[in-house]
Amino acid sequence: MFLMKKIFIVMTMLCTVFAVNAQSRFTKPADMTQQEEKPRRGLFDKDKTPIDKKYLEGACPMVGNKIVWQKYFNADSKSAKEIYDIMLKFLQKMTKEEGQTQKSNVAVVNEEEYQIGARFVEKMVFQNSALSLDQAEFAYQLLVYCIDGRCEVVIKNMTYIYEADREGGGVFPAEDMISDDIALNKKKDGFRKGGVKKFRMKTIDRKDEIFAKISRALKQEAEGGSTWE
């Protein structure tokens, strides 16, 4: 009987030792959880590159249920007629730029009220390499309203034709692709997943490029220049 009790005590001690060793071997150190936590993205993309705030909240303003960009350009020394003539030539030239399609045209001109309406359908290239070409057709309306000393330019009614011959492709309104609620995360400090980032960034860049060219065109004409590049 005494021998059995002794054996039982020894076995109990061995089991306790094994349990302690196993726990120490497999228990996660306290600081490992901290090491495994994913860093917060914040204003950073997957490659940790800071995201320019110009692409974030408020970059695609909504007027009603449409994304609309509008900007005023000063031309203090010019009459409404002179500004109208400058902008008409500018838009006619723009329809023939590289990347424009045959659908791009100056559709409406109102010489009495100095208003112009143009429709552009152009190539928007996301990636172009020897192995792949990723692009969309970007369509939008550009309106110009001229008065003495300045003009207003509006970009609206934007759509993308993307992979129309593939399943899931087709024609997509800008509101379904690049609006804050669709393209940005809940905190509005980064992009949602799903491929809309490239559309938002490229479209904002194109808008900035168009506005910059218009500003240069009006300035150069005011200074007696004639080139808009």
Coordinates of N, CA and C in Angstrom, one line a residue:
M1 N 0.8 -1.2 0.0 CA 0.0 0.0 0.0 C 0.9 1.2 0.0
F2 N 1.9 1.2 0.9 CA 2.8 2.4 0.9 C 3.5 2.6 -0.4
L3 N 3.9 1.5 -1.0 CA 4.6 1.6 -2.3 C 3.6 2.2 -3.4
M4 N 2.4 1.8 -3.4 CA 1.4 2.4 -4.4 C 1.3 3.9 -4.2
K5 N 1.2 4.3 -2.9 CA 1.1 5.8 -2.7 C 2.3 6.5 -3.2
K6 N 3.5 5.9 -3.0 CA 4.7 6.5 -3.4 C 4.7 6.7 -4.9
I7 N 4.3 5.6 -5.6 CA 4.3 5.6 -7.1 C 3.3 6.7 -7.5
F8 N 2.2 6.8 -6.9 CA 1.1 7.8 -7.3 C 1.7 9.2 -7.1
I9 N 2.4 9.5 -6.0 CA 3.0 10.8 -5.8 C 4.0 11.2 -6.8
V10 N 4.8 10.2 -7.2 CA 5.9 10.4 -8.2 C 5.2 10.7 -9.5
M11 N 4.2 10.0 -9.9 CA 3.5 10.2 -11.2 C 2.9 11.6 -11.2
T12 N 2.3 12.0 -10.1 CA 1.6 13.3 -10.0 C 2.6 14.4 -10.2
M13 N 3.8 14.3 -9.6 CA 4.9 15.3 -9.8 C 5.3 15.4 -11.2
L14 N 5.5 14.2 -11.9 CA 6.0 14.2 -13.3 C 4.9 14.9 -14.2
C15 N 3.7 14.6 -13.9 CA 2.6 15.2 -14.8 C 2.6 16.7 -14.6
T16 N 2.8 17.2 -13.4 CA 2.9 18.6 -13.1 C 4.1 19.2 -13.9
V17 N 5.2 18.6 -13.8 CA 6.4 19.1 -14.5 C 6.2 19.2 -16.0
F18 N 5.6 18.1 -16.6 CA 5.3 18.1 -18.0 C 4.3 19.2 -18.4
A19 N 3.3 19.4 -17.6 CA 2.3 20.5 -17.8 C 2.9 21.9 -17.8
V20 N 3.8 22.1 -16.9 CA 4.5 23.4 -16.8 C 5.3 23.6 -18.0
N21 N 6.1 22.6 -18.4 CA 7.0 22.7 -19.6 C 6.2 23.0 -20.9
A22 N 5.1 22.2 -21.0 CA 4.2 22.4 -22.2 C 3.6 23.8 -22.2
Q23 N 3.2 24.3 -21.1 CA 2.6 25.7 -21.0 C 3.7 26.7 -21.4
S24 N 4.9 26.5 -20.9 CA 5.9 27.5 -21.2 C 6.4 27.4 -22.6
R25 N 6.2 26.2 -23.2 CA 6.6 26.1 -24.6 C 5.6 26.7 -25.6
F26 N 4.3 26.5 -25.3 CA 3.3 26.9 -26.2 C 2.6 28.2 -25.9
T27 N 2.7 28.7 -24.7 CA 2.1 30.0 -24.3 C 2.7 31.2 -25.1
K28 N 1.9 32.0 -25.7 CA 2.4 33.2 -26.5 C 3.0 34.2 -25.5
P29 N 4.2 34.6 -25.7 CA 4.8 35.7 -24.8 C 3.8 36.9 -24.9
A30 N 3.9 37.7 -23.8 CA 3.0 38.8 -23.7 C 3.2 39.8 -24.8
D31 N 4.4 40.0 -25.3 CA 4.7 41.1 -26.3 C 4.5 40.6 -27.7
M32 N 4.2 39.3 -27.9 CA 4.1 38.7 -29.2 C 2.8 39.3 -29.9
T33 N 1.7 39.4 -29.1 CA 0.5 39.9 -29.6 C 0.7 41.3 -30.2
Q34 N 1.5 42.1 -29.5 CA 1.7 43.5 -29.9 C 2.5 43.4 -31.2
Q35 N 3.4 42.5 -31.4 CA 4.3 42.4 -32.6 C 3.4 42.0 -33.8
E36 N 2.4 41.1 -33.5 CA 1.6 40.6 -34.6 C 0.5 41.6 -35.1
E37 N 0.2 42.6 -34.3 CA -0.8 43.6 -34.7 C -0.4 44.3 -36.0
K38 N -1.3 44.4 -37.0 CA -1.1 45.1 -38.2 C -1.0 46.6 -38.0
P39 N 0.0 47.2 -38.6 CA 0.0 48.7 -38.4 C -1.2 49.3 -39.1
R40 N -1.6 50.4 -38.5 CA -2.7 51.2 -39.0 C -2.3 51.8 -40.3
R41 N -3.2 51.8 -41.3 CA -2.9 52.4 -42.6 C -2.9 53.9 -42.6
G42 N -4.0 54.4 -41.9 CA -4.1 55.8 -41.9 C -4.1 56.4 -43.3
L43 N -3.2 57.4 -43.5 CA -3.0 58.0 -44.8 C -2.0 57.3 -45.7
F44 N -1.8 56.0 -45.4 CA -0.9 55.3 -46.2 C -1.5 54.2 -47.0
D45 N -1.0 53.9 -48.2 CA -1.5 52.9 -49.0 C -0.7 51.6 -48.7
K46 N -0.9 50.5 -49.5 CA -0.3 49.2 -49.2 C 1.2 49.3 -49.2
D47 N 1.8 50.2 -50.1 CA 3.2 50.3 -50.1 C 3.7 51.3 -49.2
K48 N 2.9 51.8 -48.2 CA 3.3 52.7 -47.2 C 3.6 54.1 -47.7
T49 N 3.2 54.4 -48.9 CA 3.4 55.7 -49.5 C 2.2 56.6 -49.0
P50 N 2.6 57.8 -48.5 CA 1.5 58.7 -48.0 C 0.5 59.0 -49.1
I51 N -0.8 59.1 -48.8 CA -1.8 59.4 -49.8 C -2.0 61.0 -49.7
D52 N -1.9 61.6 -50.9 CA -2.1 63.0 -51.0 C -3.5 63.3 -50.6
K53 N -3.7 64.3 -49.7 CA -5.0 64.7 -49.2 C -5.9 65.2 -50.3
K54 N -5.4 65.5 -51.4 CA -6.3 66.0 -52.5 C -7.1 64.9 -53.1
Y55 N -6.8 63.6 -52.8 CA -7.6 62.5 -53.2 C -8.6 62.1 -52.2
L56 N -8.6 62.7 -51.0 CA -9.5 62.2 -49.9 C -10.8 63.0 -49.8
E57 N -11.3 63.1 -48.6 CA -12.6 63.6 -48.4 C -12.9 65.0 -49.0
G58 N -14.0 65.1 -49.7 CA -14.3 66.4 -50.3 C -13.7 66.6 -51.7
A59 N -12.9 65.7 -52.2 CA -12.3 65.9 -53.5 C -13.2 65.8 -54.6
C60 N -14.3 65.1 -54.4 CA -15.4 64.9 -55.5 C -16.7 65.4 -55.0
P61 N -16.9 66.8 -55.0 CA -18.1 67.4 -54.4 C -19.4 66.9 -55.2
M62 N -20.4 66.8 -54.4 CA -21.7 66.4 -55.0 C -22.6 67.6 -55.0
V63 N -23.2 67.8 -56.2 CA -24.3 68.8 -56.3 C -25.6 68.0 -56.7
G64 N -26.5 67.9 -55.7 CA -27.6 67.0 -55.8 C -27.1 65.6 -55.7
N65 N -27.3 64.8 -56.7 CA -26.8 63.4 -56.7 C -25.7 63.2 -57.7
K66 N -25.1 64.3 -58.2 CA -24.0 64.2 -59.2 C -22.7 64.8 -58.7
I67 N -21.6 64.3 -59.2 CA -20.3 64.9 -58.9 C -20.1 66.0 -59.9
V68 N -19.8 67.2 -59.4 CA -19.7 68.4 -60.3 C -18.4 69.1 -59.8
W69 N -17.5 69.4 -60.7 CA -16.4 70.3 -60.4 C -16.7 71.6 -61.1
Q70 N -16.5 72.7 -60.4 CA -16.7 74.1 -61.1 C -15.6 75.0 -60.6
K71 N -15.1 75.8 -61.4 CA -14.0 76.7 -61.1 C -14.1 78.0 -61.9
Y72 N -13.8 79.1 -61.2 CA -13.8 80.4 -61.9 C -12.4 80.8 -62.3
F73 N -12.3 81.4 -63.4 CA -11.0 81.8 -63.9 C -11.0 83.3 -64.3
N74 N -10.1 84.1 -63.7 CA -10.1 85.5 -64.0 C -9.4 85.9 -65.3
A75 N -9.9 86.8 -66.0 CA -9.2 87.4 -67.1 C -9.6 88.9 -67.2
D76 N -9.1 89.6 -66.2 CA -9.6 91.0 -65.9 C -9.6 91.9 -67.1
S77 N -8.6 91.8 -68.0 CA -8.6 92.7 -69.1 C -9.4 92.3 -70.3
K78 N -10.1 91.2 -70.2 CA -10.8 90.6 -71.4 C -12.3 90.8 -71.2
S79 N -13.0 91.0 -72.4 CA -14.4 91.1 -72.4 C -15.0 89.7 -72.5
A80 N -16.3 89.5 -72.3 CA -16.9 88.2 -72.3 C -16.7 87.6 -73.7
K81 N -16.8 88.4 -74.8 CA -16.6 88.0 -76.1 C -15.2 87.5 -76.4
E82 N -14.2 88.2 -75.8 CA -12.8 87.8 -76.0 C -12.5 86.5 -75.3
I83 N -13.1 86.3 -74.1 CA -12.9 85.1 -73.3 C -13.5 83.9 -74.0
Y84 N -14.7 84.2 -74.5 CA -15.5 83.2 -75.3 C -14.6 82.7 -76.5
D85 N -14.0 83.6 -77.2 CA -13.2 83.2 -78.4 C -12.0 82.4 -78.0
I86 N -11.4 82.8 -76.9 CA -10.2 82.0 -76.4 C -10.6 80.6 -76.0
M87 N -11.7 80.5 -75.2 CA -12.1 79.2 -74.8 C -12.6 78.3 -75.9
L88 N -13.3 78.9 -76.9 CA -13.7 78.1 -78.0 C -12.6 77.5 -78.7
K89 N -11.5 78.3 -79.0 CA -10.3 77.7 -79.7 C -9.7 76.7 -78.8
F90 N -9.6 76.9 -77.5 CA -9.0 76.0 -76.6 C -9.7 74.6 -76.6
L91 N -11.0 74.6 -76.6 CA -11.7 73.4 -76.5 C -11.7 72.7 -77.9
Q92 N -11.7 73.4 -78.9 CA -11.6 72.8 -80.3 C -10.2 72.1 -80.4
K93 N -9.2 72.7 -79.9 CA -7.9 72.1 -79.9 C -7.8 70.9 -79.0
M94 N -8.5 71.0 -77.9 CA -8.5 69.9 -76.9 C -9.1 68.6 -77.5
T95 N -10.1 68.8 -78.3 CA -10.8 67.6 -78.9 C -9.8 66.8 -79.8
K96 N -8.7 67.4 -80.2 CA -7.8 66.8 -81.1 C -6.5 66.3 -80.4
E97 N -6.5 66.4 -79.1 CA -5.3 66.0 -78.4 C -5.1 64.5 -78.4
E98 N -3.9 64.1 -78.2 CA -3.6 62.6 -78.1 C -4.5 62.0 -77.0
G99 N -5.1 60.9 -77.2 CA -5.9 60.2 -76.3 C -7.4 60.5 -76.4
Q100 N -7.8 61.5 -77.2 CA -9.2 61.8 -77.5 C -9.7 60.8 -78.5
T101 N -11.0 60.5 -78.5 CA -11.6 59.7 -79.5 C -12.4 60.6 -80.5
Q102 N -12.9 60.0 -81.5 CA -13.7 60.7 -82.5 C -15.0 61.2 -81.9
K103 N -15.4 60.7 -80.7 CA -16.6 61.2 -80.1 C -16.5 62.5 -79.4
S104 N -15.2 63.0 -79.2 CA -15.0 64.3 -78.6 C -15.3 65.4 -79.5
N105 N -16.1 66.3 -79.1 CA -16.5 67.5 -79.9 C -17.0 68.6 -79.1
V106 N -17.0 69.8 -79.7 CA -17.6 71.0 -79.2 C -19.0 71.0 -79.7
A107 N -20.0 70.6 -78.8 CA -21.3 70.3 -79.2 C -22.2 71.5 -79.3
V108 N -22.1 72.4 -78.4 CA -23.0 73.5 -78.3 C -22.3 74.8 -78.2
V109 N -22.6 75.8 -79.0 CA -22.0 77.2 -78.9 C -23.1 78.2 -78.9
N110 N -23.0 79.1 -77.9 CA -24.0 80.2 -77.8 C -23.3 81.5 -77.8
E111 N -23.1 82.1 -79.0 CA -22.3 83.3 -79.2 C -23.0 84.5 -78.6
E112 N -24.3 84.4 -78.4 CA -25.0 85.6 -77.9 C -24.8 85.7 -76.4
E113 N -24.8 84.5 -75.7 CA -24.7 84.5 -74.3 C -23.3 84.1 -73.8
Y114 N -22.4 83.8 -74.8 CA -21.0 83.4 -74.6 C -20.9 82.2 -73.7
Q115 N -21.6 81.1 -74.2 CA -21.6 79.9 -73.5 C -21.2 78.8 -74.5
I116 N -20.4 77.8 -73.9 CA -19.9 76.7 -74.8 C -20.2 75.4 -74.0
G117 N -20.6 74.4 -74.8 CA -20.7 73.0 -74.2 C -20.0 72.0 -75.1
A118 N -19.1 71.3 -74.4 CA -18.3 70.3 -75.1 C -18.4 68.9 -74.5
R119 N -18.3 67.9 -75.3 CA -18.4 66.5 -74.8 C -17.1 65.8 -75.1
F120 N -16.4 65.2 -74.1 CA -15.1 64.6 -74.4 C -15.3 63.1 -74.0
V121 N -14.7 62.2 -74.9 CA -14.6 60.8 -74.6 C -13.1 60.5 -74.9
E122 N -12.4 60.2 -73.9 CA -10.9 60.1 -74.0 C -10.4 58.8 -73.3
K123 N -9.2 58.4 -73.7 CA -8.6 57.2 -73.1 C -8.0 57.6 -71.7
M124 N -8.4 56.8 -70.7 CA -7.8 56.9 -69.4 C -7.0 55.7 -69.1
V125 N -5.7 55.8 -69.2 CA -4.8 54.7 -69.1 C -4.3 54.5 -67.6
F126 N -4.6 53.4 -67.0 CA -4.1 53.1 -65.7 C -2.8 52.4 -65.7
Q127 N -2.5 51.5 -66.6 CA -1.3 50.8 -66.7 C -1.0 50.4 -68.1
N128 N 0.2 50.6 -68.6 CA 0.5 50.2 -70.0 C 1.9 49.6 -70.0
S129 N 2.0 48.3 -70.2 CA 3.2 47.6 -70.2 C 3.2 46.7 -71.4
A130 N 4.4 46.0 -71.6 CA 4.5 45.1 -72.7 C 3.5 43.9 -72.5
L131 N 3.2 43.6 -71.2 CA 2.3 42.5 -71.0 C 0.8 42.8 -70.8
S132 N 0.5 44.0 -70.5 CA -0.9 44.3 -70.3 C -1.2 45.8 -70.5
L133 N -2.4 46.1 -70.9 CA -2.9 47.4 -71.1 C -4.2 47.5 -70.3
D134 N -4.2 48.4 -69.3 CA -5.4 48.6 -68.4 C -5.9 50.0 -68.6
Q135 N -7.0 50.1 -69.3 CA -7.5 51.5 -69.6 C -9.1 51.5 -69.6
A136 N -9.6 52.7 -69.6 CA -11.0 52.9 -69.7 C -11.3 54.1 -70.7
E137 N -12.5 54.2 -71.2 CA -12.9 55.4 -71.9 C -13.6 56.3 -70.8
F138 N -13.1 57.5 -70.7 CA -13.6 58.5 -69.7 C -14.4 59.5 -70.5
A139 N -15.7 59.6 -70.2 CA -16.6 60.5 -70.9 C -17.0 61.6 -69.9
Y140 N -17.1 62.8 -70.3 CA -17.6 63.9 -69.5 C -18.0 65.1 -70.3
Q141 N -18.8 66.0 -69.6 CA -19.3 67.2 -70.2 C -18.5 68.4 -69.6
L142 N -18.1 69.3 -70.5 CA -17.3 70.5 -70.0 C -18.1 71.7 -70.5
L143 N -18.5 72.5 -69.6 CA -19.3 73.7 -69.9 C -18.6 75.0 -69.5
V144 N -18.7 76.0 -70.4 CA -18.0 77.3 -70.1 C -19.0 78.4 -70.2
Y145 N -19.0 79.3 -69.2 CA -19.9 80.4 -69.1 C -19.0 81.7 -69.0
C146 N -19.1 82.6 -70.0 CA -18.2 83.7 -70.0 C -18.9 85.0 -69.7
I147 N -18.3 85.8 -68.9 CA -18.7 87.2 -68.6 C -17.5 88.1 -68.7
D148 N -17.7 89.4 -68.6 CA -16.6 90.3 -68.7 C -15.6 90.0 -67.5
G149 N -14.4 89.8 -67.8 CA -13.4 89.6 -66.8 C -13.2 88.2 -66.2
R150 N -14.0 87.3 -66.5 CA -13.8 85.9 -66.0 C -14.8 85.0 -66.7
C151 N -14.5 83.7 -66.5 CA -15.4 82.6 -67.0 C -15.5 81.5 -65.9
E152 N -16.6 80.8 -66.0 CA -16.8 79.7 -65.1 C -16.7 78.4 -66.0
V153 N -16.0 77.4 -65.5 CA -15.8 76.1 -66.2 C -16.4 75.0 -65.3
V154 N -17.2 74.2 -65.8 CA -17.9 73.1 -65.1 C -17.6 71.8 -65.8
I155 N -17.2 70.8 -65.0 CA -17.1 69.4 -65.5 C -18.1 68.6 -64.7
K156 N -18.9 67.8 -65.5 CA -20.0 67.0 -64.9 C -20.4 65.9 -65.8
N157 N -21.4 65.1 -65.4 CA -21.9 64.0 -66.2 C -20.8 63.0 -66.7
M158 N -20.0 62.6 -65.7 CA -18.9 61.7 -66.0 C -19.2 60.2 -65.9
T159 N -18.7 59.5 -66.9 CA -18.9 58.0 -66.9 C -17.6 57.4 -67.4
Y160 N -17.5 56.1 -67.1 CA -16.4 55.3 -67.5 C -16.9 54.0 -68.3
I161 N -16.3 53.8 -69.4 CA -16.6 52.5 -70.1 C -15.4 51.7 -69.9
Y162 N -15.6 50.6 -69.1 CA -14.4 49.8 -68.7 C -14.7 48.3 -68.9
E163 N -13.9 47.6 -69.7 CA -13.9 46.2 -70.0 C -15.4 45.8 -70.4
A164 N -15.9 46.5 -71.3 CA -17.3 46.3 -71.7 C -17.6 45.0 -72.3
D165 N -16.5 44.3 -72.8 CA -16.6 43.0 -73.5 C -16.4 41.9 -72.5
R166 N -16.2 42.2 -71.2 CA -16.0 41.1 -70.2 C -17.1 41.1 -69.2
E167 N -17.2 40.0 -68.5 CA -18.2 39.9 -67.5 C -17.9 40.8 -66.3
G168 N -18.8 41.6 -65.9 CA -18.6 42.6 -64.8 C -18.2 43.9 -65.3
G169 N -17.9 44.0 -66.6 CA -17.5 45.3 -67.2 C -18.8 46.0 -67.7
G170 N -18.6 47.3 -68.2 CA -19.7 48.0 -68.8 C -19.5 49.5 -68.6
V171 N -20.6 50.2 -68.5 CA -20.6 51.7 -68.4 C -20.9 52.0 -66.9
F172 N -20.1 52.8 -66.3 CA -20.2 53.1 -64.9 C -20.3 54.6 -64.6
P173 N -21.3 55.1 -64.0 CA -21.4 56.5 -63.7 C -20.3 56.8 -62.6
A174 N -19.7 58.0 -62.7 CA -18.7 58.4 -61.8 C -19.2 58.3 -60.3
E175 N -20.5 58.6 -60.1 CA -21.0 58.6 -58.7 C -20.9 57.2 -58.1
D176 N -20.9 56.1 -59.0 CA -20.8 54.8 -58.5 C -19.4 54.3 -58.4
M177 N -18.4 55.2 -58.7 CA -17.0 54.7 -58.7 C -16.1 55.6 -57.8
I178 N -16.3 56.9 -57.9 CA -15.3 57.8 -57.3 C -15.8 58.7 -56.2
S179 N -17.1 58.6 -55.9 CA -17.7 59.5 -54.8 C -17.1 59.1 -53.5
D180 N -17.1 60.0 -52.5 CA -16.5 59.7 -51.2 C -17.1 58.5 -50.5
D181 N -18.4 58.3 -50.6 CA -19.0 57.1 -50.0 C -18.6 55.8 -50.6
I182 N -18.3 55.8 -51.9 CA -18.0 54.6 -52.6 C -16.5 54.3 -52.5
A183 N -15.7 55.3 -52.7 CA -14.2 55.1 -52.9 C -13.4 55.1 -51.6
L184 N -13.9 55.8 -50.6 CA -13.2 56.0 -49.3 C -13.7 55.1 -48.2
N185 N -12.8 54.8 -47.2 CA -13.2 54.0 -46.1 C -14.1 54.9 -45.2
K186 N -14.5 54.2 -44.1 CA -15.5 54.9 -43.2 C -14.9 56.2 -42.5
K187 N -13.6 56.2 -42.3 CA -12.9 57.3 -41.7 C -12.6 58.4 -42.7
K188 N -12.7 58.1 -44.0 CA -12.4 59.0 -45.1 C -10.9 59.4 -45.1
D189 N -10.1 58.5 -44.6 CA -8.6 58.7 -44.6 C -7.8 57.7 -45.4
G190 N -8.6 56.9 -46.2 CA -7.9 56.0 -47.1 C -8.9 55.4 -48.1
F191 N -8.5 54.5 -48.9 CA -9.4 54.0 -50.0 C -10.0 52.6 -49.6
R192 N -11.2 52.4 -50.0 CA -11.8 51.1 -49.9 C -11.1 50.1 -50.9
K193 N -11.2 48.8 -50.6 CA -10.7 47.8 -51.5 C -11.8 47.7 -52.6
G194 N -11.3 47.2 -53.8 CA -12.3 46.9 -54.9 C -11.9 47.5 -56.2
G195 N -10.8 48.2 -56.3 CA -10.3 48.7 -57.6 C -10.8 50.1 -58.0
V196 N -11.5 50.8 -57.1 CA -12.0 52.1 -57.5 C -10.9 53.2 -57.3
K197 N -9.9 52.9 -56.5 CA -8.9 53.9 -56.2 C -8.3 54.5 -57.5
K198 N -8.0 53.6 -58.5 CA -7.3 54.1 -59.7 C -8.2 55.1 -60.5
F199 N -9.5 54.8 -60.4 CA -10.5 55.7 -61.1 C -10.5 57.1 -60.4
R200 N -10.6 57.1 -59.1 CA -10.7 58.4 -58.4 C -9.4 59.2 -58.6
M201 N -8.3 58.6 -58.4 CA -7.0 59.3 -58.5 C -6.8 59.8 -60.0
K202 N -7.0 59.0 -61.0 CA -6.8 59.4 -62.3 C -7.8 60.5 -62.7
T203 N -9.0 60.4 -62.3 CA -10.0 61.5 -62.6 C -9.7 62.8 -62.0
I204 N -9.3 62.8 -60.7 CA -9.0 64.0 -60.0 C -7.7 64.6 -60.7
D205 N -6.8 63.8 -61.1 CA -5.6 64.3 -61.8 C -5.9 64.9 -63.1
R206 N -6.9 64.3 -63.8 CA -7.3 64.8 -65.1 C -8.0 66.2 -65.0
K207 N -8.9 66.3 -64.0 CA -9.6 67.5 -63.7 C -8.5 68.6 -63.4
D208 N -7.6 68.3 -62.6 CA -6.5 69.3 -62.2 C -5.7 69.7 -63.5
E209 N -5.5 68.8 -64.3 CA -4.7 69.1 -65.6 C -5.5 70.0 -66.5
I210 N -6.8 69.7 -66.7 CA -7.6 70.6 -67.5 C -7.7 72.0 -67.0
F211 N -8.0 72.1 -65.7 CA -8.1 73.4 -65.1 C -6.8 74.2 -65.2
A212 N -5.6 73.5 -65.0 CA -4.3 74.2 -65.2 C -4.1 74.7 -66.6
K213 N -4.5 73.9 -67.6 CA -4.3 74.3 -69.0 C -5.2 75.5 -69.3
I214 N -6.4 75.5 -68.8 CA -7.3 76.7 -69.0 C -6.7 77.9 -68.4
S215 N -6.2 77.8 -67.2 CA -5.6 78.9 -66.5 C -4.4 79.5 -67.3
R216 N -3.6 78.6 -67.9 CA -2.4 79.0 -68.7 C -2.9 79.7 -70.0
A217 N -4.0 79.1 -70.6 CA -4.4 79.6 -71.9 C -4.9 81.0 -71.7
L218 N -5.7 81.3 -70.7 CA -6.2 82.6 -70.4 C -5.1 83.6 -70.1
K219 N -4.2 83.1 -69.3 CA -3.1 84.0 -68.9 C -2.2 84.4 -70.1
Q220 N -1.9 83.4 -70.9 CA -1.0 83.6 -72.1 C -1.7 84.5 -73.1
E221 N -3.0 84.4 -73.3 CA -3.7 85.2 -74.2 C -3.7 86.7 -73.7
A222 N -3.9 86.8 -72.4 CA -3.9 88.1 -71.8 C -2.6 88.8 -71.9
E223 N -1.5 88.0 -72.0 CA -0.1 88.6 -72.1 C 0.3 88.6 -73.5
G224 N -0.6 88.3 -74.4 CA -0.2 88.4 -75.9 C 0.4 87.1 -76.4
G225 N 0.3 86.0 -75.7 CA 0.9 84.8 -76.1 C -0.1 84.0 -77.0
S226 N 0.3 82.8 -77.5 CA -0.6 82.1 -78.3 C -0.5 80.6 -78.1
T227 N 0.5 80.1 -77.3 CA 0.7 78.7 -77.1 C 0.1 78.3 -75.8
W228 N -0.5 77.1 -75.8 CA -1.2 76.6 -74.6 C -0.6 75.4 -74.0
E229 N 0.5 75.0 -74.4 CA 1.1 73.8 -73.9 C 1.8 74.0 -72.6

